[in-house]
Tab-separated table of C-alpha atoms in Angstrom:
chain	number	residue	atom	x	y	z
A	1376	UNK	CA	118.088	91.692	61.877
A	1377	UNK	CA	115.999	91.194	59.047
A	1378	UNK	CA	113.288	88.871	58.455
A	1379	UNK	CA	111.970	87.587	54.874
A	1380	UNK	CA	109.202	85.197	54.304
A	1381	UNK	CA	110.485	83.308	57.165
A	1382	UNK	CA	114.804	83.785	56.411
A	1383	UNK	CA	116.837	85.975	58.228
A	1384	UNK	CA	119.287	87.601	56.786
A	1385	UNK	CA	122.411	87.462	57.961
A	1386	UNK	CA	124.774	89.106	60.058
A	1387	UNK	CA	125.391	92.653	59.192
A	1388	UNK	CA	128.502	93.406	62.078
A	1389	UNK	CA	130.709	90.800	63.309
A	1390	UNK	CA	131.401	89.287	66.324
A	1391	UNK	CA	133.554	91.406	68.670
A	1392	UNK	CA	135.886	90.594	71.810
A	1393	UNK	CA	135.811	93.042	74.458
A	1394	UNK	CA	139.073	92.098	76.745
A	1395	UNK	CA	138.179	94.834	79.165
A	1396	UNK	CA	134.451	93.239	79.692
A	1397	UNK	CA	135.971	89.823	80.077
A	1398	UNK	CA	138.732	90.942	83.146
A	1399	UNK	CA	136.000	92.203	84.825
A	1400	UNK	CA	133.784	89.135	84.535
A	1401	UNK	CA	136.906	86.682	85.979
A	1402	UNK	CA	137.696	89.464	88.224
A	1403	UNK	CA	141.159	89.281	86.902
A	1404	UNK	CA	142.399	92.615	89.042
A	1405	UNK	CA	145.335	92.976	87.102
A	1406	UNK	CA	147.197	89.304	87.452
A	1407	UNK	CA	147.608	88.213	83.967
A	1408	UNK	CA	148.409	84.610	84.835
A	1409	UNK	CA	145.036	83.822	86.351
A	1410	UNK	CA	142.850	83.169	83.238
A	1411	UNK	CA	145.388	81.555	81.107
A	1412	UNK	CA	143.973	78.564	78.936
A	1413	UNK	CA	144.864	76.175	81.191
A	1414	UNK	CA	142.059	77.290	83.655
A	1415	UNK	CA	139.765	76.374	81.079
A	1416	UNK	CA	140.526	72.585	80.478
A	1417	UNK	CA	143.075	70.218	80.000
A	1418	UNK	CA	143.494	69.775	76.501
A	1419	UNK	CA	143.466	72.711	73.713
A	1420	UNK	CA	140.257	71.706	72.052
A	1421	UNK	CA	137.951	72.036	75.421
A	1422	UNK	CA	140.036	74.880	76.450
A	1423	UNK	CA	139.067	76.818	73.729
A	1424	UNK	CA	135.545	76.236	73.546
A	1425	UNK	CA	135.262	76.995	77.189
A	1426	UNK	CA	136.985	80.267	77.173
A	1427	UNK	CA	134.518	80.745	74.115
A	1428	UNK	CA	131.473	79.942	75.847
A	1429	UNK	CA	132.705	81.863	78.729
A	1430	UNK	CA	132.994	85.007	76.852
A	1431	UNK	CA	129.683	84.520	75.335
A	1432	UNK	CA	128.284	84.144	78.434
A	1433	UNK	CA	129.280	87.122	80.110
A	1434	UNK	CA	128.577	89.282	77.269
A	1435	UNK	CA	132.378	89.591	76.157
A	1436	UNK	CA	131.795	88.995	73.256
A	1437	UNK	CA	129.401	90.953	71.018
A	1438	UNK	CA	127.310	88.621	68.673
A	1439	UNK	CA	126.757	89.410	65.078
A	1440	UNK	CA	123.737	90.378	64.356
A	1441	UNK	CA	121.232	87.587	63.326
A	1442	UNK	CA	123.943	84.987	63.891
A	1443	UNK	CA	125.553	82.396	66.862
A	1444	UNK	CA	128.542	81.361	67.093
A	1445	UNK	CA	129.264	77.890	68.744
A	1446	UNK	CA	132.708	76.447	69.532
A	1447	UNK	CA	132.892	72.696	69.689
A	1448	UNK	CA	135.990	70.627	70.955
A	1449	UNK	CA	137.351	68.249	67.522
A	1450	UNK	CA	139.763	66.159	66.968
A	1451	UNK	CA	143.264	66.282	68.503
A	1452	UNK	CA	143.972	69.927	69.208
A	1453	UNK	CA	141.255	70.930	66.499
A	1454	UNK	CA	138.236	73.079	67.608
A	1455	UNK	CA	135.239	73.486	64.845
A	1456	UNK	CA	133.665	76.821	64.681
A	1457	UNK	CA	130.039	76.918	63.516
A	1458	UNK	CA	127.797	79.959	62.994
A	1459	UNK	CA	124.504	79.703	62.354
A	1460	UNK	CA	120.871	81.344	62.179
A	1461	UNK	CA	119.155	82.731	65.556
A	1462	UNK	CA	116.154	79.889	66.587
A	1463	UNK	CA	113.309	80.932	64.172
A	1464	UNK	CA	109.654	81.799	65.546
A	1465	UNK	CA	106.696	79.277	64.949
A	1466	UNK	CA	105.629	81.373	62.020
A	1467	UNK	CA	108.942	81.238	60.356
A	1468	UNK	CA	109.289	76.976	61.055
A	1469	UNK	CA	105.968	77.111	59.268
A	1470	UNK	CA	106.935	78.780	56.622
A	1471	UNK	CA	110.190	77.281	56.443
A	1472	UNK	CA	108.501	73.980	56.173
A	1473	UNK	CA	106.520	74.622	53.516
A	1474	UNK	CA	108.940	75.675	51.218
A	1475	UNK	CA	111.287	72.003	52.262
A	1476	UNK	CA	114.124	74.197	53.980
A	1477	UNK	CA	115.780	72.975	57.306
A	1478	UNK	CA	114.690	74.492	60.493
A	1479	UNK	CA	117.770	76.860	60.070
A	1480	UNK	CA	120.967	76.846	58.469
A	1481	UNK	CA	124.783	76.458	59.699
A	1482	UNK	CA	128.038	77.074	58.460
A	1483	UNK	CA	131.722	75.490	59.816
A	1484	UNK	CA	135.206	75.290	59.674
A	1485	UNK	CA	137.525	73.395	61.527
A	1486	UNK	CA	141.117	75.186	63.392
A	1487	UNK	CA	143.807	73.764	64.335
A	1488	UNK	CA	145.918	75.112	67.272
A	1489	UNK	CA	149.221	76.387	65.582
A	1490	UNK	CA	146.314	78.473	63.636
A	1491	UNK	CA	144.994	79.709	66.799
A	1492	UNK	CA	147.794	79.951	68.706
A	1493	UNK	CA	148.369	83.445	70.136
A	1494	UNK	CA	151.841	85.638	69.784
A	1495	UNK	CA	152.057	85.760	73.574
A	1496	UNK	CA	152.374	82.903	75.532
A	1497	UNK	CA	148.902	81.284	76.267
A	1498	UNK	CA	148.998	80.913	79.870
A	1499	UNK	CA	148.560	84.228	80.080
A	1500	UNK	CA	144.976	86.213	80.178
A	1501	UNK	CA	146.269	88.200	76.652
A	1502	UNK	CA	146.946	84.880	75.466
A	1503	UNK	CA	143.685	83.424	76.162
A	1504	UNK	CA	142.185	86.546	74.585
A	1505	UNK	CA	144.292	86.238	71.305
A	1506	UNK	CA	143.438	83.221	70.983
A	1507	UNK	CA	139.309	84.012	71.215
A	1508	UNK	CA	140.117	86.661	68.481
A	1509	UNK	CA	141.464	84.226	66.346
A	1510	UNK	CA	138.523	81.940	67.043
A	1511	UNK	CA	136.422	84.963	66.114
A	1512	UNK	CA	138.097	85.883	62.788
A	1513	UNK	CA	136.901	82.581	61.838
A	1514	UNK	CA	133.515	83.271	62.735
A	1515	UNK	CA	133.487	86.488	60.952
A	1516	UNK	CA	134.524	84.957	57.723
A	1517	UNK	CA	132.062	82.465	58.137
A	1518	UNK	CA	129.372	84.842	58.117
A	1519	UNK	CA	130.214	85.804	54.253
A	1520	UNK	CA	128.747	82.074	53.809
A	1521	UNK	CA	125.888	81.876	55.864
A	1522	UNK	CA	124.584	85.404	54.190
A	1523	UNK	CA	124.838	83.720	50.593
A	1524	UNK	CA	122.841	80.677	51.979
A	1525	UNK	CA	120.277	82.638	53.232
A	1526	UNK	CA	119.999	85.317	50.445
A	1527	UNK	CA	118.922	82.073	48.077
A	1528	UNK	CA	116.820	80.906	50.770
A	1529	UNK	CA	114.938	84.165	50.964
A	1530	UNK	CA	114.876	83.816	47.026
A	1531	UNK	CA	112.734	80.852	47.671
A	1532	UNK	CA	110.176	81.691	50.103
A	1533	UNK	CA	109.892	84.623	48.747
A	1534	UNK	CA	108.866	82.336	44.960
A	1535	UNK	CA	106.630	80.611	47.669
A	1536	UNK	CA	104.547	83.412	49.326
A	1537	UNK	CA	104.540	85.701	45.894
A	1538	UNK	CA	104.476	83.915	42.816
A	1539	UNK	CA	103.372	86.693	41.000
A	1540	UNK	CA	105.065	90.294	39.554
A	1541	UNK	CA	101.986	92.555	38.880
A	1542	UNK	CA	102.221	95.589	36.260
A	1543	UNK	CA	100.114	98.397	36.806
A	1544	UNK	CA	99.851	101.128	34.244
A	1545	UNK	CA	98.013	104.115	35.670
A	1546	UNK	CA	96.226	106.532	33.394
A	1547	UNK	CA	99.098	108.619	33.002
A	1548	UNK	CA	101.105	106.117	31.788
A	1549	UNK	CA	103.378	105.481	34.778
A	1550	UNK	CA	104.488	101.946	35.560
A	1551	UNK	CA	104.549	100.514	39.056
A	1552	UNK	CA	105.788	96.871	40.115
A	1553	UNK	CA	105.432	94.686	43.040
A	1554	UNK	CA	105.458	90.599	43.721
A	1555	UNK	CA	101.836	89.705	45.255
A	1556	UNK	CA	99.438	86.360	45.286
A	1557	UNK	CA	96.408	85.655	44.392
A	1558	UNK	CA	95.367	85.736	48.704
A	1559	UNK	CA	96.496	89.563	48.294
A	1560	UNK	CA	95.641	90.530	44.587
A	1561	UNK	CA	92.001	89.475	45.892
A	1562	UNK	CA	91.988	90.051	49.989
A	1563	UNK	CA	90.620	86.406	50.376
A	1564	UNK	CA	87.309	87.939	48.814
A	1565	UNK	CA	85.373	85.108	47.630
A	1566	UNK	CA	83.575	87.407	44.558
A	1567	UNK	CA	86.906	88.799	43.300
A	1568	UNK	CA	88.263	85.084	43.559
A	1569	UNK	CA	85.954	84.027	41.081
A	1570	UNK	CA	86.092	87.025	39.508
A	1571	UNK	CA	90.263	87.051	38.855
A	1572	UNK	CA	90.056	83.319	38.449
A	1573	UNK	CA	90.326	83.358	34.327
A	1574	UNK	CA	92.819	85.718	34.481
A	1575	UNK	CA	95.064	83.856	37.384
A	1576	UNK	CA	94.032	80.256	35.137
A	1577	UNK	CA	95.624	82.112	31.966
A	1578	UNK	CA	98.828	83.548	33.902
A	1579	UNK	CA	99.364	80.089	35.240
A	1580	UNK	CA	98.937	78.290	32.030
A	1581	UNK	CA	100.946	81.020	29.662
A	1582	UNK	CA	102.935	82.625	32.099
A	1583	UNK	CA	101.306	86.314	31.953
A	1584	UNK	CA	97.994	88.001	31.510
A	1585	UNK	CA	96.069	91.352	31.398
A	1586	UNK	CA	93.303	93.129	31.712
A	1587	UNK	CA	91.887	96.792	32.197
A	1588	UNK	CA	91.326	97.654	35.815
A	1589	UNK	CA	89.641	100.000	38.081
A	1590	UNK	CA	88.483	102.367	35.124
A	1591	UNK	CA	91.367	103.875	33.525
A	1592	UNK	CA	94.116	101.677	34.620
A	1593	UNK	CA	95.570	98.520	33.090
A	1594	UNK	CA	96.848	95.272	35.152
A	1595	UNK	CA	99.130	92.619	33.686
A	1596	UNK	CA	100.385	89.473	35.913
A	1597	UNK	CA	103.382	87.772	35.317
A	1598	UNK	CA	104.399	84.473	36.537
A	1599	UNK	CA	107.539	84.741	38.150
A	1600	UNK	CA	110.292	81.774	37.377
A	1601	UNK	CA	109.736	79.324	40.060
A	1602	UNK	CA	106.486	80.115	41.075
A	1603	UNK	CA	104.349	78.054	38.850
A	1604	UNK	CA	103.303	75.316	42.237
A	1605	UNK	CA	102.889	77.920	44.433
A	1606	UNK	CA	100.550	79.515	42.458
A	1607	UNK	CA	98.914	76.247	41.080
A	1608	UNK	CA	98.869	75.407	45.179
A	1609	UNK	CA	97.363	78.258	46.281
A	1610	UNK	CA	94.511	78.457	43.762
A	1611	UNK	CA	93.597	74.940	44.156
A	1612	UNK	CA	93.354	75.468	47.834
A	1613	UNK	CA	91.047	78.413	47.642
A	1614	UNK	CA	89.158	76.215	45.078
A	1615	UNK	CA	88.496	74.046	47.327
A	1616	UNK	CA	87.559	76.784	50.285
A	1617	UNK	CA	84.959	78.348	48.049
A	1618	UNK	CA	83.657	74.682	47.533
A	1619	UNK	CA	83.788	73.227	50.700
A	1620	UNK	CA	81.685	76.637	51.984
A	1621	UNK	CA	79.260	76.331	49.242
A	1622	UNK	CA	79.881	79.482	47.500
A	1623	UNK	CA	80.616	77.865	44.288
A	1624	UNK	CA	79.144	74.488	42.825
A	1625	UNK	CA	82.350	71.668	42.472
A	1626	UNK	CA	82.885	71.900	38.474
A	1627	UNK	CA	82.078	75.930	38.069
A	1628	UNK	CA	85.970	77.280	38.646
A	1629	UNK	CA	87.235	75.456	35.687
A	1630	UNK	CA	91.142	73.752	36.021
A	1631	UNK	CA	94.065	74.856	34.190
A	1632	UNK	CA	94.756	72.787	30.554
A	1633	UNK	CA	96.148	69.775	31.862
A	1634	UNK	CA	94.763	69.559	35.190
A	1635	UNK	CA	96.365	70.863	38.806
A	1636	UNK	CA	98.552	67.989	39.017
A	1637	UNK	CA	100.679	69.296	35.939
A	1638	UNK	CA	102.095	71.658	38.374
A	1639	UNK	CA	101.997	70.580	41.707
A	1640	UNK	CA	104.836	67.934	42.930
């Protein structure tokens, strides 16, 4: 699985049924009539989500990666199928929270039971396992969904973390280009704050600047669509740092035309 700026991406394999792991977890021994639905509740919705959970439980079936699957009982016969991210680390709710997105995302359908219903008859351990695969063919198209959600939700913490593109001509002429922030176009040094500040005031008021850098290379910032708050965010912040620590009398580190607020919600 991969992690960006606090989104996962999504699964890159699907989730798999293996029948021959399951048999050996119920300890089937060959009778095929022991583990039919019917052993795992007494109406179709509950049966299915059991056998489901069972499966998961015992390993039977193989989870996509960066993705659960969770089987919930509806209405009637009906069983919804969710898949959603894996629980995200303290780091990624932080980040996740800055940039307004849920804790993590899910993604659902709802199945009837003549759409689940296996070819051979369900009180029968195939059956029960037919009618998991259908359950998981579901799934699987479900996770087509829950990559596109969290492709745009990379999109946006990534717009949160690096509001910048920087171009870098090098004194051959070659181009190079990356996404950065002001925290790692000046490693949080208080002198090359102050020092970058004009230039990172001018990007964030016209949208791109320049300048000649480290002898016989040239620098240009852009101001990536989207990024203008973060940006205006994160130099008012270390404003206020540089302030706060005395390094720089309140008044020196001049605001962008129109003020902070202009760009910050």
């Amino acid at each position: 699985m991969t992690v960006t700026h606090g989104c996962q991406r999504a699964a890159s394999s699907n989730f798999t049924l293996d029948r021959t792991a399951f048999a050996t977890h119920l300890q089937l021994d060959g009778d095929e009539t022991r583990y039919g639905l019917y052993t795992f509740g007494s109406s179709r919705g509950h049966q299915i989500s059991r056998a489901t959970k069972r499966a998961l439980a015992c390993g039977a079936i193989t989870p996509a990666d960066g993705a659960q699957l969770h089987v919930f009982p509806a209405e009637g016969t009906s069983v919804a199928i969710t898949v959603r991210d894996l629980p995200p680390t303290t780091t990624q709710l932080h980040a996740r929270a800055s940039a307004g997105l849920p804790c993590y995302r899910h993604i659902g359908d709802t199945r009837d039971w003549p759409n689940l219903k296996p070819a051979l008859p369900d009180d029968t351990f195939t059956g029960t396992c037919e009618t998991l695969e259908q359950v998981l063919v579901v799934a699987n198209e479900l996770l087509a969904a829950l990559a596109a959600l969290q492709l745009g939700e990379a999109h946006a913490m990534s717009l949160l973390t690096e509001p910048l593109r920087v171009l870098t001509y090098n004194h051959r002429g070659r181009l190079s280009t990356d996404t950065s922030s002001m925290s790692a176009l000046t490693e949080d040094d208080p002198e090359q704050i102050i020092d970058l500040w004009p230039l990172l005031i001018e990007t964030l008021e016209t949208g791109e600047a320049g300048e000649d850098w480290d002898g016989d290379r040239q620098r240009r910032l852009l101001l990536r669509t989207g990024g203008a708050t973060a940006l205006a965010r994160e130099l008012n912040a270390a404003r206020a740092r540089l302030v706060h620590k005395g390094i720089v009398a309140d008044g020196v580190m001049p605001d962008p035309k129109g003020g902070f607020s202009r760009y910050l919600p």
